[in-house]
Short mmCIF file of C-alpha atoms in Angstrom, two decimals:
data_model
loop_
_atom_site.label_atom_id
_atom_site.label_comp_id
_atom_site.label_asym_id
_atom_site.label_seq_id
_atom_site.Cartn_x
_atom_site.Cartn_y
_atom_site.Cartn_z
CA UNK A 1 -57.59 67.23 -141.30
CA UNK A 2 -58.55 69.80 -138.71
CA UNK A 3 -57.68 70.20 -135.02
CA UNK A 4 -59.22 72.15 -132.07
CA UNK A 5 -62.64 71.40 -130.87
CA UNK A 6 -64.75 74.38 -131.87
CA UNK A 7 -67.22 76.35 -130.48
CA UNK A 8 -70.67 76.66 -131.20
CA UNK A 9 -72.09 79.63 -132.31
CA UNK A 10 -75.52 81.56 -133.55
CA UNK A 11 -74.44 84.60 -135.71
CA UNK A 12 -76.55 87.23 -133.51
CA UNK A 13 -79.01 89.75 -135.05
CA UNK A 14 -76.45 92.57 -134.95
CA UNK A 15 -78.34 94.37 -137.40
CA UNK A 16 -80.14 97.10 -135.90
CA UNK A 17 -83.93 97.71 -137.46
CA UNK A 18 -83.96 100.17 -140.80
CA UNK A 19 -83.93 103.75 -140.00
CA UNK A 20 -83.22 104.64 -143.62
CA UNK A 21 -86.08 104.03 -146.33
CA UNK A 22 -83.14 102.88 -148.73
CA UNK A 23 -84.08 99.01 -149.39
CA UNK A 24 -80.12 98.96 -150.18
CA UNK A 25 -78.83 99.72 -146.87
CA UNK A 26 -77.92 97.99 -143.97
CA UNK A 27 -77.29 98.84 -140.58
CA UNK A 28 -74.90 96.46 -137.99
CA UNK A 29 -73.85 97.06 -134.60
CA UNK A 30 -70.03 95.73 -134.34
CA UNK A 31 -67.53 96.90 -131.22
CA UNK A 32 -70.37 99.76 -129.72
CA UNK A 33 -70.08 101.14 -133.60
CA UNK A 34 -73.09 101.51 -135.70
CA UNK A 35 -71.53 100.48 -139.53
CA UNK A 36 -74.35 101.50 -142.32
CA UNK A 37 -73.82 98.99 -145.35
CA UNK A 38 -74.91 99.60 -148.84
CA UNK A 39 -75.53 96.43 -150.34
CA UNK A 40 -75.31 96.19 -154.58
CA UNK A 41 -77.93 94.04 -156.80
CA UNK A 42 -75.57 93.47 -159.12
CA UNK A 43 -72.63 91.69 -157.59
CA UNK A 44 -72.07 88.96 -155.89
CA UNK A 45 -69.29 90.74 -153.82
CA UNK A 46 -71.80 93.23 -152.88
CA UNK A 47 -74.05 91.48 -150.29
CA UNK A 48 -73.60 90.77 -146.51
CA UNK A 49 -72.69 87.22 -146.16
CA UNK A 50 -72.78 85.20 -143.32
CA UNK A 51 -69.45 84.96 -142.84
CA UNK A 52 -68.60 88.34 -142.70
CA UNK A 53 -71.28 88.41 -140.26
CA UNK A 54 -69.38 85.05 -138.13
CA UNK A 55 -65.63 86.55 -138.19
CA UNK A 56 -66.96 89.76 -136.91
CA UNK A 57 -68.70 88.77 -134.48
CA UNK A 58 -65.96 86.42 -133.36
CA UNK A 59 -63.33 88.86 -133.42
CA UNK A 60 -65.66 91.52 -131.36
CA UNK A 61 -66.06 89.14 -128.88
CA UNK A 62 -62.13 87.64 -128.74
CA UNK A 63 -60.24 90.78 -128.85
CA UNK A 64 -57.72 89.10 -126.44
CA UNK A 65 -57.17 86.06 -128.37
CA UNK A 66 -56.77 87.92 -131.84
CA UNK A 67 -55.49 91.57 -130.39
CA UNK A 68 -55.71 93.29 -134.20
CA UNK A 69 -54.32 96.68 -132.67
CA UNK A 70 -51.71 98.36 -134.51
CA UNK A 71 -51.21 95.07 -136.80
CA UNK A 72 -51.69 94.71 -140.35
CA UNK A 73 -54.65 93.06 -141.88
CA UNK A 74 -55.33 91.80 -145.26
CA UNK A 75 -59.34 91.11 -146.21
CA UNK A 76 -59.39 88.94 -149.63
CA UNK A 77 -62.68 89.48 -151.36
CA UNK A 78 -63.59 92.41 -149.22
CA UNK A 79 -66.78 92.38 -150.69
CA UNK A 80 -69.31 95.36 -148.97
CA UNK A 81 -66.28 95.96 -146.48
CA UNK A 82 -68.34 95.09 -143.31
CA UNK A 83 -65.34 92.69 -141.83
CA UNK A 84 -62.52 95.21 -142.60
CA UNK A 85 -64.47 98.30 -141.38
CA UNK A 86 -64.77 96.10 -137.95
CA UNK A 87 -61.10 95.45 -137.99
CA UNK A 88 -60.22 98.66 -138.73
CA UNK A 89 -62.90 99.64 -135.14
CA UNK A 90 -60.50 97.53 -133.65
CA UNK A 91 -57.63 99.10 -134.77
CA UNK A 92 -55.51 97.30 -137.48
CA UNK A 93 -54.05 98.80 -140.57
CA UNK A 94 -56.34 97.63 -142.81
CA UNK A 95 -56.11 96.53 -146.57
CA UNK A 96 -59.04 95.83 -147.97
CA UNK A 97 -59.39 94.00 -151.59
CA UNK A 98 -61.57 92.92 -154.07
CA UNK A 99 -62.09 92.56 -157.65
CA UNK A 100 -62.47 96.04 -159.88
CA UNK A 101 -66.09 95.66 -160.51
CA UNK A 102 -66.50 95.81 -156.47
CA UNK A 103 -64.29 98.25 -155.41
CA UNK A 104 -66.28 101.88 -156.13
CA UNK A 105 -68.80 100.23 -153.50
CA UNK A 106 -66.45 98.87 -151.44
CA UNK A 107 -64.28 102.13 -150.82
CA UNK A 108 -67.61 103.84 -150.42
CA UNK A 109 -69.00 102.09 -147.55
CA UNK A 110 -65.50 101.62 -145.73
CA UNK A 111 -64.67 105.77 -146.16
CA UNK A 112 -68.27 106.26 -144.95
CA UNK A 113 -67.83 104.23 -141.95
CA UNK A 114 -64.21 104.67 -140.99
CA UNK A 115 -63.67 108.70 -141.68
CA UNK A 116 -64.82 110.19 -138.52
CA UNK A 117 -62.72 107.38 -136.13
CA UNK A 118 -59.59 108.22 -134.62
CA UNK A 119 -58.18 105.46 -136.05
CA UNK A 120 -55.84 103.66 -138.92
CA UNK A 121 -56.92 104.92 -142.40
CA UNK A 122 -57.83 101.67 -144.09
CA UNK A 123 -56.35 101.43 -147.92
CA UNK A 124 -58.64 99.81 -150.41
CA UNK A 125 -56.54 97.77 -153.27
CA UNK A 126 -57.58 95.85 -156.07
CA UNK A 127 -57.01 92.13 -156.02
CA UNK A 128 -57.46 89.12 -158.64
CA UNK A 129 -56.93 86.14 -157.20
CA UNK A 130 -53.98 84.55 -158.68
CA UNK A 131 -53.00 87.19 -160.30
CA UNK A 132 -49.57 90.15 -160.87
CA UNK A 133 -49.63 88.68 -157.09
CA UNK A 134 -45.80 89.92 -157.11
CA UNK A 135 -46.08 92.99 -158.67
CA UNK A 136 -48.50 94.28 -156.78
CA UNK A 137 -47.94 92.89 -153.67
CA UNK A 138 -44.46 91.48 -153.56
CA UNK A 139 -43.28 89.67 -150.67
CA UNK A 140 -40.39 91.67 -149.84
CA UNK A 141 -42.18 94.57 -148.99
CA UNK A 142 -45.97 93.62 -148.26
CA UNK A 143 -45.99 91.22 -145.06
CA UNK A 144 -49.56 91.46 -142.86
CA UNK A 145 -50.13 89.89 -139.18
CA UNK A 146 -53.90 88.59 -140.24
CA UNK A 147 -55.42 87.69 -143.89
CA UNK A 148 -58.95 87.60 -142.88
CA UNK A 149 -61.17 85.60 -145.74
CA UNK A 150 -65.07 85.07 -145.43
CA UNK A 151 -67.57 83.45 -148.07
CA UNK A 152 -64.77 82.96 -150.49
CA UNK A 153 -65.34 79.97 -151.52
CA UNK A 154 -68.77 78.94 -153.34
CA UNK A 155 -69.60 77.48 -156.73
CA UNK A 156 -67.31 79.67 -158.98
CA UNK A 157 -64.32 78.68 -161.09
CA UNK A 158 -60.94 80.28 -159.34
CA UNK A 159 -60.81 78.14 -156.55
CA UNK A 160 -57.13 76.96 -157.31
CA UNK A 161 -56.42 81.12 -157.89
CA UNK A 162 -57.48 81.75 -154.42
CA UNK A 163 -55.39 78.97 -152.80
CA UNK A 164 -52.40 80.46 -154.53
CA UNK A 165 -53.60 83.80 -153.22
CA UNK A 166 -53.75 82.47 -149.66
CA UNK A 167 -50.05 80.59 -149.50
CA UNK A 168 -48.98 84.02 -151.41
CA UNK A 169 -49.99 86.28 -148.20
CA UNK A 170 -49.68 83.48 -145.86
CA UNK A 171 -45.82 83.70 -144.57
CA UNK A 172 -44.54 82.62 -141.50
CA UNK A 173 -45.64 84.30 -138.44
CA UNK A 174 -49.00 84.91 -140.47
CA UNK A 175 -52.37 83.91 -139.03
CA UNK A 176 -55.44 83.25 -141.63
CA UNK A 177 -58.79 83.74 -140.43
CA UNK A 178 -61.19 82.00 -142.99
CA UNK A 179 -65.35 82.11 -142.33
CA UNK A 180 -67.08 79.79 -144.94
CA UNK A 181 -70.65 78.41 -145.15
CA UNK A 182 -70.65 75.24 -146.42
CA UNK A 183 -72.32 73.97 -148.41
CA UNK A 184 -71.37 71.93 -151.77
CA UNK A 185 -69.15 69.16 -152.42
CA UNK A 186 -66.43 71.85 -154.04
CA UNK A 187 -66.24 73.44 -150.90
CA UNK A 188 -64.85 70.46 -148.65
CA UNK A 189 -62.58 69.21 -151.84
CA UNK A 190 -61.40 73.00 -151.22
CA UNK A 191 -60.84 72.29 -147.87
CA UNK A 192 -58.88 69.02 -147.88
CA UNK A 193 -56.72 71.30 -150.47
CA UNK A 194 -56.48 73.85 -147.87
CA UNK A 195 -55.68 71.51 -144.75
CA UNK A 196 -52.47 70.13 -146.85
CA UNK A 197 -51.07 73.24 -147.55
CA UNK A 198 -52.02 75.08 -144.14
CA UNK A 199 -51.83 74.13 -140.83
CA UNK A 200 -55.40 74.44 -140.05
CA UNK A 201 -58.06 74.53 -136.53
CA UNK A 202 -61.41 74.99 -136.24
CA UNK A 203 -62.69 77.53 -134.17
CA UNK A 204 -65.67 77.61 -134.06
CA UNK A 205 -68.96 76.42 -135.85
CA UNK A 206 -72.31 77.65 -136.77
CA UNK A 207 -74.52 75.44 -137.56
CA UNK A 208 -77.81 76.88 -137.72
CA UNK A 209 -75.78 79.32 -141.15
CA UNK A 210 -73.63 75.63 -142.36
CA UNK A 211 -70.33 78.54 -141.10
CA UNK A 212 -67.38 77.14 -140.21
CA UNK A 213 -64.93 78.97 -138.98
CA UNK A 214 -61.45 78.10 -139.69
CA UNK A 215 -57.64 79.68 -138.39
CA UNK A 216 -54.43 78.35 -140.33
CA UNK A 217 -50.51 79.22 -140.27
CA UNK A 218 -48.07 78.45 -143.13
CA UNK A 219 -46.76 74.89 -142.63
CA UNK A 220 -42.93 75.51 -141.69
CA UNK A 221 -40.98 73.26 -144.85
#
């Protein structure tokens, strides 16, 4: 169900070695910015997955093909906030969201590494997949340019939440950036869903992390 012949990829060490003594912190290198990330035991949302690690790299290195400057940007599942801090480096208006157990960290590591930039204040927003979808976010007023997605789907149960949750954000004129490693049998099942909803190419792969990543537009009716 895909198109495109991708490329292929090694997700570079863009983690620069530990100057902090904090086990909990990471440090990246993204767009000549050094991003400090404080990672959270307790949460899923609150590690560095590979994906994040994929899309940002990609969209460092394809600024022509995906120009994010001055355009809005969505991040589902947000997570430690890595990907939206480095779309917010390259200058998007940047809404970040994530479930309410995720967000304190979240907003902390995206204020920390956003405040001194000349640059659009990002917004952090709580999101359930599936969800008061159009009360908090109704169409009408809420349209964004990219929904950027990474890791989102793995063994949990609100797969068919997050699909709605993608065609919700996913108008017309819409691009959807989605970075997945892949690894169970839920997660191409998710897919085939996916690729008959959403126009759907495959930019590029990376095999050596099982990452895939994916770009899909709205299916015109």
């Amino acid at each position: 169900c895909l198109t495109g012949s991708p490329v292929t990829l090694t997700i570079l060490q863009n983690w620069v070695p530990r100057v902090s003594h904090y086990f909990d912190k990471e440090h990246y290198t993204y767009v000549g910015h050094q991003i400090v990330i404080q990672e959270s035991i307790e949460h899923f949302g609150a590690v560095v997955w590979p994906g994040a690690l994929a899309l940002s790299q990609y969209l460092e290195s394809n600024q022509e093909q995906f120009n994010l400057k001055d355009k809005k940007v969505l991040e589902i599942g947000a997570g430690t906030g890595l990907l939206s801090i480095v779309a917010c480096i390259l200058g998007a208006h940047v809404t970040a969201t994530d479930l309410p157990e995720v967000l304190e960290n979240l907003s902390y590591n995206i204020s920390r590494n956003t405040q001194n930039l000349n640059m659009h204040k990002p917004e952090v927003k709580k999101l359930v997949w599936g969800e008061g979808l159009n009360e908090d976010f109704p169409v009408s007023t809420y349209h964004y340019d990219f929904i950027l997605a990474t890791d989102v789907v793995y063994h949990h149960g609100a797969l068919d939440p997050l699909l709605a949750t993608m065609v919700h954000f996913c108008k017309p004129g819409t691009v959807l950036l989605w970075a997945n490693k892949f690894r169970f049998s839920t997660d191409y099942e998710f897919l085939e869903k996916f690729c008959n909803i959403f126009n759907t190419a495959i930019l590029a792969e990376f095999p050596e992390s099982n990452v895939k990543l994916l770009k899909a537009t709205i299916r015109k009716n």
